[in-house]
Each structure stands twice: as C-alpha cells, then as structure tokens.
Tab-separated table of C-alpha atoms and ligand atoms in Angstrom:
chain	number	residue	atom	x	y	z
A	20	MET	CA	161.434	74.045	272.930
A	21	GLN	CA	164.625	76.016	273.418
A	22	ILE	CA	165.195	78.935	271.058
A	23	LYS	CA	168.701	79.634	269.808
A	24	PRO	CA	169.587	82.242	267.142
A	25	SER	CA	169.105	81.134	263.548
A	26	ILE	CA	170.779	83.441	261.009
A	27	ARG	CA	170.791	83.244	257.212
A	28	SER	CA	172.578	85.887	255.052
A	29	ASN	CA	172.687	88.244	258.054
A	30	ILE	CA	168.928	87.920	258.576
A	31	PHE	CA	167.622	86.360	261.769
A	32	THR	CA	164.984	83.781	260.907
A	33	ASN	CA	163.736	83.555	264.490
A	34	SER	CA	163.524	85.529	267.724
A	35	HIS	CA	163.282	84.891	271.438
A	36	PRO	CA	159.979	86.154	272.915
A	37	PHE	CA	161.308	86.797	276.427
A	38	GLY	CA	164.385	88.583	275.095
A	39	CYS	CA	162.169	90.804	272.936
A	40	ARG	CA	160.183	91.604	276.084
A	41	GLN	CA	163.465	92.562	277.756
A	42	ASN	CA	164.375	94.831	274.817
A	43	VAL	CA	161.045	96.681	275.088
A	44	LEU	CA	161.283	96.832	278.889
A	45	ASN	CA	164.811	98.270	278.789
A	46	GLN	CA	163.674	101.019	276.424
A	47	ILE	CA	160.637	101.727	278.610
A	48	ASN	CA	162.892	102.040	281.659
A	49	GLU	CA	165.098	104.486	279.771
A	50	ALA	CA	162.043	106.459	278.668
A	51	LYS	CA	160.589	106.660	282.182
A	52	ALA	CA	163.649	108.670	283.212
A	53	PHE	CA	163.214	111.221	280.405
A	54	GLU	CA	162.018	114.691	281.282
A	55	PRO	CA	158.442	115.103	280.004
A	56	PHE	CA	157.680	117.702	277.341
A	57	LYS	CA	154.593	118.989	275.573
A	58	GLY	CA	154.149	116.942	272.427
A	59	PRO	CA	151.507	115.188	270.314
A	60	LYS	CA	148.392	113.630	271.850
A	61	ASN	CA	147.445	111.169	269.125
A	62	VAL	CA	150.156	109.516	267.069
A	63	LEU	CA	150.094	107.063	264.168
A	64	ILE	CA	153.333	105.168	263.565
A	65	ILE	CA	153.737	103.299	260.326
A	66	GLY	CA	156.477	100.758	261.050
A	67	GLY	CA	156.384	100.957	264.855
A	68	SER	CA	157.222	97.368	265.782
A	69	SER	CA	161.005	97.661	265.736
A	70	GLY	CA	163.974	99.952	265.195
A	71	TYR	CA	163.334	103.678	264.979
A	72	GLY	CA	159.539	103.318	264.862
A	73	LEU	CA	159.410	101.344	268.124
A	74	SER	CA	161.767	103.756	269.905
A	75	SER	CA	159.697	106.714	268.699
A	76	ARG	CA	156.580	105.019	270.042
A	77	ILE	CA	158.092	104.331	273.460
A	78	ALA	CA	159.694	107.782	273.770
A	79	LEU	CA	156.418	109.597	272.993
A	80	THR	CA	154.325	107.311	275.218
A	81	TYR	CA	156.411	108.184	278.268
A	82	ALA	CA	157.648	111.699	277.548
A	83	CYS	CA	154.386	113.119	276.142
A	84	LYS	CA	151.697	110.666	277.302
A	85	SER	CA	150.788	110.109	273.658
A	86	ASN	CA	148.173	107.621	272.487
A	87	THR	CA	149.645	105.497	269.693
A	88	ILE	CA	148.503	103.410	266.755
A	89	ASN	CA	151.110	101.189	265.145
A	90	VAL	CA	150.936	99.533	261.726
A	91	SER	CA	153.561	96.841	261.172
A	92	TYR	CA	154.174	93.735	259.128
A	93	GLU	CA	155.260	90.904	261.368
A	94	SER	CA	154.924	87.134	261.510
A	95	ALA	CA	152.971	85.408	264.235
A	96	PRO	CA	154.321	82.223	265.821
A	97	LYS	CA	153.254	79.120	263.933
A	98	GLY	CA	153.855	75.488	264.925
A	99	ASN	CA	157.364	75.496	266.350
A	100	ARG	CA	158.371	78.732	264.594
A	101	PRO	CA	158.586	81.453	267.230
A	102	GLY	CA	157.448	84.465	265.162
A	103	SER	CA	159.367	87.640	264.351
A	104	ALA	CA	160.956	89.971	266.889
A	105	GLY	CA	158.558	92.758	265.908
A	106	TRP	CA	155.597	90.496	266.670
A	107	TRP	CA	156.803	90.050	270.258
A	108	ASN	CA	157.756	93.706	270.568
A	109	ASN	CA	154.129	94.597	269.775
A	110	ILE	CA	152.734	92.049	272.244
A	111	TYR	CA	155.020	93.124	275.080
A	112	PHE	CA	154.744	96.842	274.342
A	113	GLN	CA	151.007	96.408	274.942
A	114	SER	CA	151.315	94.469	278.187
A	115	LEU	CA	154.115	96.638	279.603
A	116	THR	CA	152.293	99.916	278.895
A	117	LYS	CA	148.907	98.916	280.378
A	118	ASP	CA	149.547	101.064	283.447
A	119	THR	CA	149.920	104.215	281.316
A	120	ASN	CA	146.120	104.288	280.835
A	121	LEU	CA	146.648	105.538	277.310
A	122	ILE	CA	145.218	104.084	274.113
A	123	HIS	CA	147.723	101.898	272.257
A	124	LYS	CA	146.480	99.972	269.259
A	125	ASP	CA	148.291	97.588	266.905
A	126	PHE	CA	147.434	96.667	263.340
A	127	VAL	CA	149.494	93.907	261.757
A	128	GLY	CA	149.344	93.841	257.953
A	129	ASP	CA	150.538	95.547	254.808
A	130	ALA	CA	150.883	99.311	255.284
A	131	PHE	CA	151.211	99.794	251.516
A	132	SER	CA	147.694	98.468	250.882
A	133	LEU	CA	144.588	100.593	250.490
A	134	GLU	CA	142.689	98.194	252.792
A	135	MET	CA	145.057	98.938	255.686
A	136	LYS	CA	144.792	102.675	255.090
A	137	GLN	CA	140.979	102.444	255.112
A	138	GLU	CA	141.052	100.372	258.299
A	139	ILE	CA	143.147	103.030	260.041
A	140	VAL	CA	140.897	105.814	258.736
A	141	SER	CA	137.879	104.162	260.295
A	142	TYR	CA	139.703	103.407	263.564
A	143	VAL	CA	140.895	107.019	263.906
A	144	LYS	CA	137.398	108.325	263.127
A	145	ASN	CA	135.842	106.111	265.784
A	146	THR	CA	138.393	106.533	268.552
A	147	PHE	CA	140.903	109.377	268.375
A	148	GLY	CA	138.918	111.743	266.183
A	149	LYS	CA	142.042	113.408	264.809
A	150	LEU	CA	145.786	112.819	264.666
A	151	ASP	CA	148.555	115.191	265.753
A	152	LEU	CA	151.517	113.272	264.365
A	153	VAL	CA	152.188	110.577	261.758
A	154	ILE	CA	155.615	108.919	261.823
A	155	TYR	CA	156.494	107.090	258.630
A	156	SER	CA	159.226	104.604	259.604
A	157	LEU	CA	158.929	101.768	257.116
A	158	ALA	CA	161.913	99.729	255.986
A	159	ALA	CA	160.611	97.243	253.457
A	160	GLY	CA	162.152	94.957	250.881
A	161	ALA	CA	159.067	94.804	248.693
A	162	ARG	CA	155.782	96.548	247.935
A	163	ARG	CA	152.786	95.217	246.074
A	164	ASP	CA	151.873	97.393	243.108
A	165	GLU	CA	148.115	97.693	243.508
A	166	THR	CA	147.590	98.461	239.817
A	167	THR	CA	149.284	95.275	238.550
A	168	GLY	CA	149.063	93.051	241.643
A	169	GLU	CA	152.810	92.340	241.267
A	170	ALA	CA	155.330	92.531	244.101
A	171	VAL	CA	158.035	95.098	243.357
A	172	ARG	CA	161.394	94.520	245.126
A	173	SER	CA	163.799	97.186	246.311
A	174	GLN	CA	167.475	96.617	245.520
A	175	ILE	CA	170.642	97.600	247.340
A	176	LYS	CA	172.839	98.463	244.365
A	177	THR	CA	175.288	101.134	243.267
A	178	ILE	CA	174.784	103.654	240.500
A	179	GLY	CA	177.612	103.995	237.985
A	180	GLU	CA	180.145	101.322	238.904
A	181	ASP	CA	180.237	98.205	241.076
A	182	ALA	CA	181.642	98.797	244.552
A	183	LEU	CA	183.548	96.515	246.845
A	184	GLY	CA	182.370	96.785	250.433
A	185	LYS	CA	182.819	94.829	253.618
A	186	THR	CA	180.389	93.289	255.995
A	187	ILE	CA	180.400	91.240	259.173
A	188	ASP	CA	179.089	87.748	258.606
A	189	LEU	CA	176.953	87.370	261.720
A	190	ALA	CA	176.692	83.589	261.506
A	191	ASP	CA	180.445	82.949	261.750
A	192	LEU	CA	181.671	86.358	262.994
A	193	THR	CA	184.141	87.057	260.221
A	194	ILE	CA	184.653	90.064	257.974
A	195	LYS	CA	183.752	89.360	254.374
A	196	ASP	CA	184.281	91.344	251.179
A	197	LEU	CA	181.088	92.014	249.348
A	198	LEU	CA	180.649	93.149	245.775
A	199	VAL	CA	177.705	95.496	245.337
A	200	THR	CA	176.728	95.540	241.697
A	201	GLN	CA	175.383	98.329	239.508
A	202	ALA	CA	171.690	98.995	239.302
A	203	SER	CA	169.683	99.060	236.091
A	204	GLU	CA	167.206	101.881	235.503
A	205	GLN	CA	164.458	99.444	236.517
A	206	ASP	CA	166.237	98.627	239.818
A	207	ILE	CA	166.351	102.336	240.644
A	208	LYS	CA	162.683	102.808	239.779
A	209	ASP	CA	161.681	99.788	241.838
A	210	THR	CA	163.664	100.892	244.892
A	211	VAL	CA	162.163	104.376	244.727
A	212	PHE	CA	158.712	102.788	244.460
A	213	VAL	CA	159.280	100.705	247.610
A	214	MET	CA	161.362	103.037	249.805
A	215	GLY	CA	160.615	106.496	248.359
A	216	GLY	CA	157.895	108.933	249.362
A	217	SER	CA	154.834	107.907	247.359
A	218	ASP	CA	153.289	105.678	250.029
A	219	TRP	CA	153.964	108.247	252.751
A	220	LYS	CA	152.061	110.795	250.639
A	221	ALA	CA	149.226	108.309	250.063
A	222	TRP	CA	148.848	107.922	253.852
A	223	ILE	CA	148.751	111.659	254.497
A	224	ASP	CA	146.362	112.243	251.571
A	225	ILE	CA	143.807	109.692	252.726
A	226	LEU	CA	143.914	110.928	256.335
A	227	ASP	CA	143.630	114.542	255.143
A	228	GLN	CA	140.740	113.789	252.773
A	229	ASN	CA	138.889	112.230	255.691
A	230	ASN	CA	139.515	115.312	257.813
A	231	LEU	CA	141.525	113.394	260.405
A	232	LEU	CA	144.445	115.792	260.805
A	233	ASN	CA	144.443	118.316	263.637
A	234	GLU	CA	145.413	121.967	263.299
A	235	GLY	CA	149.224	122.073	263.715
A	236	PHE	CA	149.514	118.463	262.514
A	237	LYS	CA	153.032	117.149	261.821
A	238	THR	CA	154.369	114.202	259.895
A	239	ILE	CA	157.954	112.963	259.870
A	240	SER	CA	160.024	110.324	258.122
A	241	TYR	CA	163.601	109.165	258.633
A	242	THR	CA	166.331	109.486	256.051
A	243	TYR	CA	170.012	108.574	256.115
A	244	ILE	CA	172.824	110.603	254.580
A	245	GLY	CA	176.033	109.072	255.941
A	246	GLY	CA	179.675	109.759	255.176
A	247	PRO	CA	182.318	108.817	252.596
A	248	THR	CA	182.593	105.138	253.557
A	249	THR	CA	178.921	104.391	252.923
A	250	GLU	CA	178.460	106.877	250.059
A	251	ARG	CA	178.842	104.544	247.070
A	252	ILE	CA	176.687	101.802	248.532
A	253	TYR	CA	174.060	103.890	250.309
A	254	ARG	CA	173.552	107.547	249.467
A	255	GLY	CA	175.030	107.334	245.970
A	256	GLY	CA	173.148	104.120	245.205
A	257	THR	CA	169.573	102.946	244.795
A	258	LEU	CA	168.669	103.536	248.453
A	259	GLY	CA	169.963	107.096	248.186
A	260	LYS	CA	167.667	107.703	245.207
A	261	ALA	CA	164.731	106.439	247.265
A	262	LYS	CA	165.709	108.689	250.173
A	263	ALA	CA	166.007	111.699	247.843
A	264	ASP	CA	162.466	110.948	246.663
A	265	LEU	CA	161.271	110.735	250.281
A	266	GLU	CA	162.902	114.086	251.015
A	267	ASN	CA	161.309	115.713	247.936
A	268	GLN	CA	157.951	114.385	249.014
A	269	ALA	CA	158.422	115.958	252.449
A	270	ALA	CA	159.036	119.358	250.837
A	271	LEU	CA	155.873	119.075	248.710
A	272	MET	CA	153.709	117.918	251.611
A	273	ASN	CA	155.192	120.598	253.842
A	274	ALA	CA	154.120	123.333	251.431
A	275	HIS	CA	150.557	121.971	251.482
A	276	LEU	CA	150.263	121.248	255.210
A	277	SER	CA	151.708	124.575	256.271
A	278	LYS	CA	149.021	126.373	254.256
A	279	THR	CA	146.037	124.243	255.192
A	280	LEU	CA	146.718	123.262	258.817
A	281	LYS	CA	149.680	125.355	259.918
A	282	GLY	CA	151.269	121.944	259.887
A	283	GLU	CA	154.613	120.490	258.846
A	284	ALA	CA	156.077	117.553	256.921
A	285	LEU	CA	159.568	116.884	258.208
A	286	ILE	CA	162.559	114.769	257.366
A	287	SER	CA	165.110	113.855	259.975
A	288	SER	CA	168.466	112.502	258.974
A	289	SER	CA	169.001	110.057	261.795
A	290	LYS	CA	172.215	108.392	262.877
A	291	ALA	CA	173.250	104.879	261.895
A	292	VAL	CA	171.961	102.470	264.547
A	293	VAL	CA	171.517	98.717	264.883
A	294	THR	CA	168.188	97.587	263.454
A	295	LYS	CA	166.927	94.638	261.445
A	296	ALA	CA	167.130	96.813	258.326
A	297	SER	CA	170.573	98.391	258.834
A	298	VAL	CA	172.383	95.144	259.654
A	299	PHE	CA	171.422	93.811	256.249
A	300	ILE	CA	172.981	96.741	254.332
A	301	PRO	CA	176.553	96.008	253.098
A	302	GLN	CA	179.239	98.120	254.776
A	303	MET	CA	176.895	99.202	257.605
A	304	PRO	CA	177.956	96.547	260.189
A	305	HIS	CA	181.632	97.421	259.699
A	306	TYR	CA	180.972	101.167	259.681
A	307	VAL	CA	178.562	101.152	262.656
A	308	SER	CA	180.979	99.103	264.803
A	309	CYS	CA	183.810	101.595	264.190
A	310	LEU	CA	181.436	104.554	264.569
A	311	PHE	CA	180.223	103.236	267.949
A	312	GLU	CA	183.843	102.842	269.068
A	313	VAL	CA	184.666	106.439	268.193
A	314	MET	CA	181.415	107.979	269.477
A	315	MET	CA	181.709	106.084	272.774
A	316	LYS	CA	185.325	107.208	273.142
A	317	HIS	CA	184.266	110.850	272.701
A	318	GLY	CA	181.236	110.522	275.001
A	319	VAL	CA	178.691	111.312	272.250
A	320	HIS	CA	177.197	107.840	271.757
A	321	GLU	CA	173.387	107.738	272.127
A	322	THR	CA	171.101	104.749	272.503
A	323	ILE	CA	168.391	104.442	269.867
A	324	ILE	CA	165.711	105.748	272.229
A	325	GLU	CA	167.849	108.648	273.481
A	326	HIS	CA	168.316	109.624	269.841
A	327	LYS	CA	164.586	109.652	269.084
A	328	TYR	CA	163.702	111.372	272.359
A	329	ARG	CA	166.124	114.185	271.479
A	330	LEU	CA	164.569	114.413	268.019
A	331	PHE	CA	161.069	115.023	269.339
A	332	LYS	CA	161.957	117.053	272.408
A	333	ASP	CA	164.524	119.399	270.862
A	334	MET	CA	163.927	119.414	267.150
A	335	VAL	CA	160.307	118.550	266.357
A	336	TYR	CA	158.497	120.084	269.353
A	337	GLY	CA	161.359	122.132	270.824
A	338	ASN	CA	163.310	125.125	269.592
A	339	LYS	CA	166.728	123.525	269.037
A	340	ARG	CA	166.166	122.420	265.474
A	341	ILE	CA	169.311	121.948	263.378
A	342	ILE	CA	168.466	122.044	259.680
A	343	ASP	CA	170.535	121.928	256.511
A	344	GLU	CA	170.195	123.696	253.161
A	345	LYS	CA	167.559	121.162	252.071
A	346	ASN	CA	165.503	121.795	255.206
A	347	ARG	CA	166.330	118.363	256.623
A	348	ILE	CA	166.574	118.037	260.404
A	349	ARG	CA	170.184	117.025	261.092
A	350	LEU	CA	169.788	114.869	264.177
A	351	ASP	CA	172.854	113.047	262.848
A	352	HIS	CA	175.149	116.033	263.494
A	353	LEU	CA	177.171	114.129	266.102
A	354	GLU	CA	177.813	111.229	263.717
A	355	MET	CA	178.682	113.616	260.894
A	356	ASP	CA	181.152	115.701	262.923
A	357	PRO	CA	184.299	115.713	260.704
A	358	LYS	CA	186.501	114.542	263.606
A	359	ILE	CA	184.193	111.573	264.300
A	360	GLN	CA	184.095	110.681	260.599
A	361	GLU	CA	187.854	110.979	260.225
A	362	GLU	CA	188.563	108.691	263.180
A	363	THR	CA	185.918	106.192	262.058
A	364	ILE	CA	187.419	105.997	258.576
A	365	HIS	CA	190.871	105.583	260.081
A	366	LEU	CA	189.688	102.599	262.144
A	367	MET	CA	187.877	101.064	259.193
A	368	THR	CA	190.914	101.236	256.954
A	369	SER	CA	193.746	100.517	259.357
A	370	LEU	CA	192.674	97.711	261.672
A	371	PRO	CA	193.372	94.055	260.934
A	372	ASP	CA	190.271	91.864	261.312
A	373	ASP	CA	191.264	90.273	264.635
A	374	GLU	CA	191.842	93.723	266.179
A	375	PHE	CA	188.501	94.923	264.814
A	376	PHE	CA	186.650	92.208	266.740
A	377	LYS	CA	188.319	93.358	269.981
A	378	LEU	CA	186.904	96.906	269.732
A	379	LYS	CA	184.323	97.926	272.339
A	380	GLY	CA	182.289	99.354	269.455
A	381	THR	CA	182.232	96.030	267.602
A	382	LYS	CA	181.260	94.184	270.780
A	383	GLN	CA	178.452	96.708	271.365
A	384	PHE	CA	177.285	96.388	267.759
A	385	LEU	CA	177.188	92.579	267.933
A	386	LYS	CA	175.428	92.570	271.305
A	387	GLU	CA	172.728	94.891	269.970
A	388	VAL	CA	172.268	92.789	266.808
A	389	PHE	CA	171.495	89.749	268.942
A	390	GLN	CA	169.459	91.690	271.492
A	391	ILE	CA	167.063	93.255	268.970
A	392	HIS	CA	166.086	89.661	268.172
A	393	GLY	CA	165.793	88.751	271.847
A	394	PHE	CA	169.148	86.990	272.300
A	395	ASP	CA	172.224	87.669	274.432
A	396	TYR	CA	170.489	89.057	277.533
A	397	ASP	CA	172.210	88.018	280.775
A	398	SER	CA	168.834	88.147	282.553
A	399	ILE	CA	167.395	85.353	280.374
A	400	ASP	CA	168.091	81.661	280.698
A	401	TYR	CA	168.195	80.460	277.110
A	402	GLU	CA	168.109	76.801	278.233
A	403	THR	CA	164.523	77.265	279.482
A	404	GLU	CA	161.896	75.421	277.466
A	405	ILE	CA	159.496	77.840	275.760
A	406	ASP	CA	155.892	76.826	275.163
A	407	ILE	CA	155.308	78.521	271.803
A	408	GLU	CA	151.785	77.152	271.571
A	409	ALA	CA	150.798	78.810	274.849
A	410	LEU	CA	152.477	82.078	273.809
A	411	SER	CA	150.590	81.940	270.493
A	412	GLU	CA	147.446	82.753	272.463
A	413	LEU	CA	148.809	86.288	272.920
A	414	LYS	CA	147.474	88.428	270.071
A	415	PRO	CA	148.084	92.051	269.018
A	416	GLU	CA	145.692	94.414	270.778
B	509	LIG	P1	163.274	98.182	261.046
B	509	LIG	O1	163.475	97.050	260.126
B	509	LIG	O2	163.701	98.010	262.458
B	509	LIG	O3	161.717	98.595	261.070
B	509	LIG	C1	160.931	98.592	259.926
B	509	LIG	C2	159.475	98.647	260.268
B	509	LIG	O4	158.729	98.620	259.040
B	509	LIG	C3	158.969	97.448	261.092
B	509	LIG	O5	158.038	97.914	262.047
B	509	LIG	C4	158.243	96.588	260.060
B	509	LIG	O6	157.212	95.774	260.584
B	509	LIG	C5	157.672	97.671	259.171
B	509	LIG	N1	157.269	97.199	257.846
B	509	LIG	C6	158.046	96.735	256.829
B	509	LIG	N2	157.265	96.443	255.749
B	509	LIG	C7	155.989	96.722	256.098
B	509	LIG	C8	154.735	96.644	255.435
B	509	LIG	N3	154.633	96.230	254.173
B	509	LIG	N4	153.629	97.008	256.117
B	509	LIG	C9	153.694	97.443	257.412
B	509	LIG	N5	154.861	97.566	258.072
B	509	LIG	C10	155.996	97.201	257.432
B	509	LIG	O7	163.965	99.423	260.339
B	509	LIG	P2	164.582	100.821	260.797
B	509	LIG	O8	166.039	100.748	260.622
B	509	LIG	O9	164.012	101.258	262.078
B	509	LIG	O10	164.063	101.757	259.624
B	509	LIG	C11	163.013	102.696	259.751
B	509	LIG	C12	163.331	103.928	258.900
B	509	LIG	O11	164.466	104.597	259.467
B	509	LIG	C13	163.700	103.590	257.447
B	509	LIG	O12	163.152	104.537	256.605
B	509	LIG	C14	165.227	103.693	257.461
B	509	LIG	O13	165.766	103.991	256.205
B	509	LIG	C15	165.386	104.879	258.431
B	509	LIG	N6	166.735	105.029	258.976
B	509	LIG	C16	167.355	103.976	259.600
B	509	LIG	C17	168.649	104.108	260.061
B	509	LIG	C18	169.353	102.948	260.715
B	509	LIG	O14	170.564	103.050	260.965
B	509	LIG	N7	168.651	101.881	261.045
B	509	LIG	C19	169.390	105.380	259.925
B	509	LIG	C20	168.607	106.440	259.355
B	509	LIG	C21	167.348	106.266	258.869
C-alpha cells in the first residue's frame, strides 16, 4: 500500500515508516557532529519515542555514549494501519544505533502504571545496576487512575474567561479562529493529575526505594513558560497549572535528592518546537511559525536536537546554567528575548493570512509537522508500495 498523510483535528492518524527512519537518521547525523562531553552513563527516558524525549535520547547516545532505556506509549502496525510515528522512531533508533555498542532498550506500554514501573525496576536491577539520569518527557492526554480504574483526561482550557485563539488547520492549510473555553475546578484537577508532577515523583520514589539511583543522580523534566500570546491559553490555563505542579515537585524532589545522593531534580523551560503534542495546542502553530521566522532572521534558531544537546552540555552537566528566581533552567532564553517576542507578536498581529503562509518560518513549521510523522522528505518516494505486514515483523528491542 501507499501511505499518504491522514489528519483529523490536527492529529495525524498515520505515519510513514521510512520517513520516520529518515527523521531519526537526520537527528543522528546532527548528533554525530556534536562535541562529546562527560555526561550520564545510564539513562532512563520516560516518553523517549518522539519530540523532546527522542532528541534527548539521541543527543546523549552520541555526545556522552549513554546507555538508554525508553518507555513510550505507541501503536504497532495492524492490518493496513501503519502504526504511530513513535513506534517507527523506536524501531529505527534501535537499528540505526547498533554500531554504538551501547545498551538501548525499549518498553512500549503505559508509563503511568505500577506494572510498567516494576518492569523497569527489575530491568535496571538486572542490567544497568543503577541509573545516573531520568528524563521525564511525557505529553499525555489521559492517565488511568489506579485507585478507581477510571481514565482521567487532561483539558486544554483557560482559567477565568474564554479566550479566542488562532490555529493552523493542517488538513486544509488555513488559519482558523478557535474558542478556548473556561475550565471547571474538576478540569484543572484532572489536567494536573495527568500532566503535573505526581507520576514523575512516583517514578523517582520507586527507583530510589529499590536503591537504583547512583550517587550524583539527576532527574529532569520539561516545562513551558511562553510569552504574552500564549499566556491565556497555555501558562495561565489548565496546562500552566499542571506545569506549576511539575515545577513544585521538582523543588521537593531536589531537596531530598541533594541530601541523600548529592543529586538534583531539575526543570528546564524549553523552547516551543514542533512535536505531536505542541501542534495540537491552540495558538501554538501560529505562534511557532512566526517565532521560527523571527529566530531564523536573527540567526538564533535551533533544531530540536541542538536545543537538547545545549541543555545537557551547558546547563545540566556544564557550568553555563541559566536559572530564574524559581530555580528553573531557562534554556528558552533565546525565545524569550524581549526583541524576539516583540517581533513575533508584531508578525502574529499584523500579517494577513495569505502573507503568513509565505513566511519562511511558516514553511519550516509545516515541513516539520509533516516530517515528524514521516512525510514530506525529498529523499523518499511516497508512491512506493509499502508492505506493512512485512514491516510488522520488526518489534521493539
Ligand atoms: P511528544 O508528543 O512528542 O512526546 C510525548 C512522549 O510521551 C511520547 O514518547 C509518547 O509515547 C509518550 N507518552 C504519552 N503517554 C504515555 C504513556 N501513558 N505511557 C508512556 N509514554 C507515554 O511531546 P513533546 O512535545 O516532546 O513533550 C514532552 C514534554 O516536553 C512535555 O512535558 C511537554 O510539555 C514539554 N515541552 C514541550 C514543548 C514543545 O514545544 N513541544 C515546549 C516545552 C516543553
């Protein structure tokens, strides 16, 4: 069968296996050119199949020769359904990194569950012995509450008043207005439950209780702060409450880990990039396109893997850490530069829609959206018939 993009409500319902391989390969080629640095030996990444988790995994594999374990929730190919992009990213990460002679292990399943945590505990005990770094990079729409058995859903809503935002409709490439409605107290609680810090803490607790954390152990998670144009929908809304909870959790864990292991729990505010999760958030596609335009114009645009490499090299394991008053690592300082914000806001508010689609930044944004799902690579012939059944034989390792 031929695989062409299928998009519903800005979510891709399919992916192209060979394009996903190309995405992983391109990041690996970028990472091979990075200067090595002394970093963690054994790393667990929760949410390492795509986006920031995948880039962190690739950057550390090549720059620090790290062994990695990845826990992700992805769908395998079934019948004539080609599986999710993250599924193929895992498969091709494994095959493309064979020559590193490092240990790379994938677990596909629900990171929120106790079963998955126990499985990782026993794997770490039997193979790595101890961990040096845990990266918590989950972006999830739902979490099963183990006490009730019910699925709890996170909500992208405002707090206070409804807000009118804009988004790019990826299926027909138009700009659409989008009303983001007010959250109830329950919506806020649910979003904090799914995207806040409690599961991150549960991971660190169970690993700690089983004595699997090395002296000097570090754990890090990724937050987003953003500027005025995303404030009402993101930071001032339900997702912002969840991120505040994640940040509070980091402070509490940091106090404990620094005493017991001379370790650290860190939060990095990372820049807005193109991932499965960010494309779905109202206002982000419009904002990120204009931001890319401005950052490229000023020569401060970074690829996703350059961004994560700089995080670990300079700010987690190096001595160029930029922190704010809440002790958050501000890797996003280039995005948040007042001049960059001012010009981005100007573009967002002044350009007619047809001009917006001509921007280099918008073209880059759209290309990346398709490429993270394996589409729009010049090197791939999308007319080629793909034998999904044969590819289904490839399993996570
Ligand atoms: P993504 O959608 O590319 O990756 C999410 C990862 O979580 C995937 O590996 C997925 O398999 C995994 N996952 C989701 N539910 C799971 C479950 N139940 N069990 C196991 N794995 C599960 O998302 P992205 O954007 O890389 O997000 C990662 C983190 O980075 C999030 O906390 C996000 O808020 C943060 N962040 C993202 C920014 C962006 O612009 N994309 C900016 C700043 C922070």
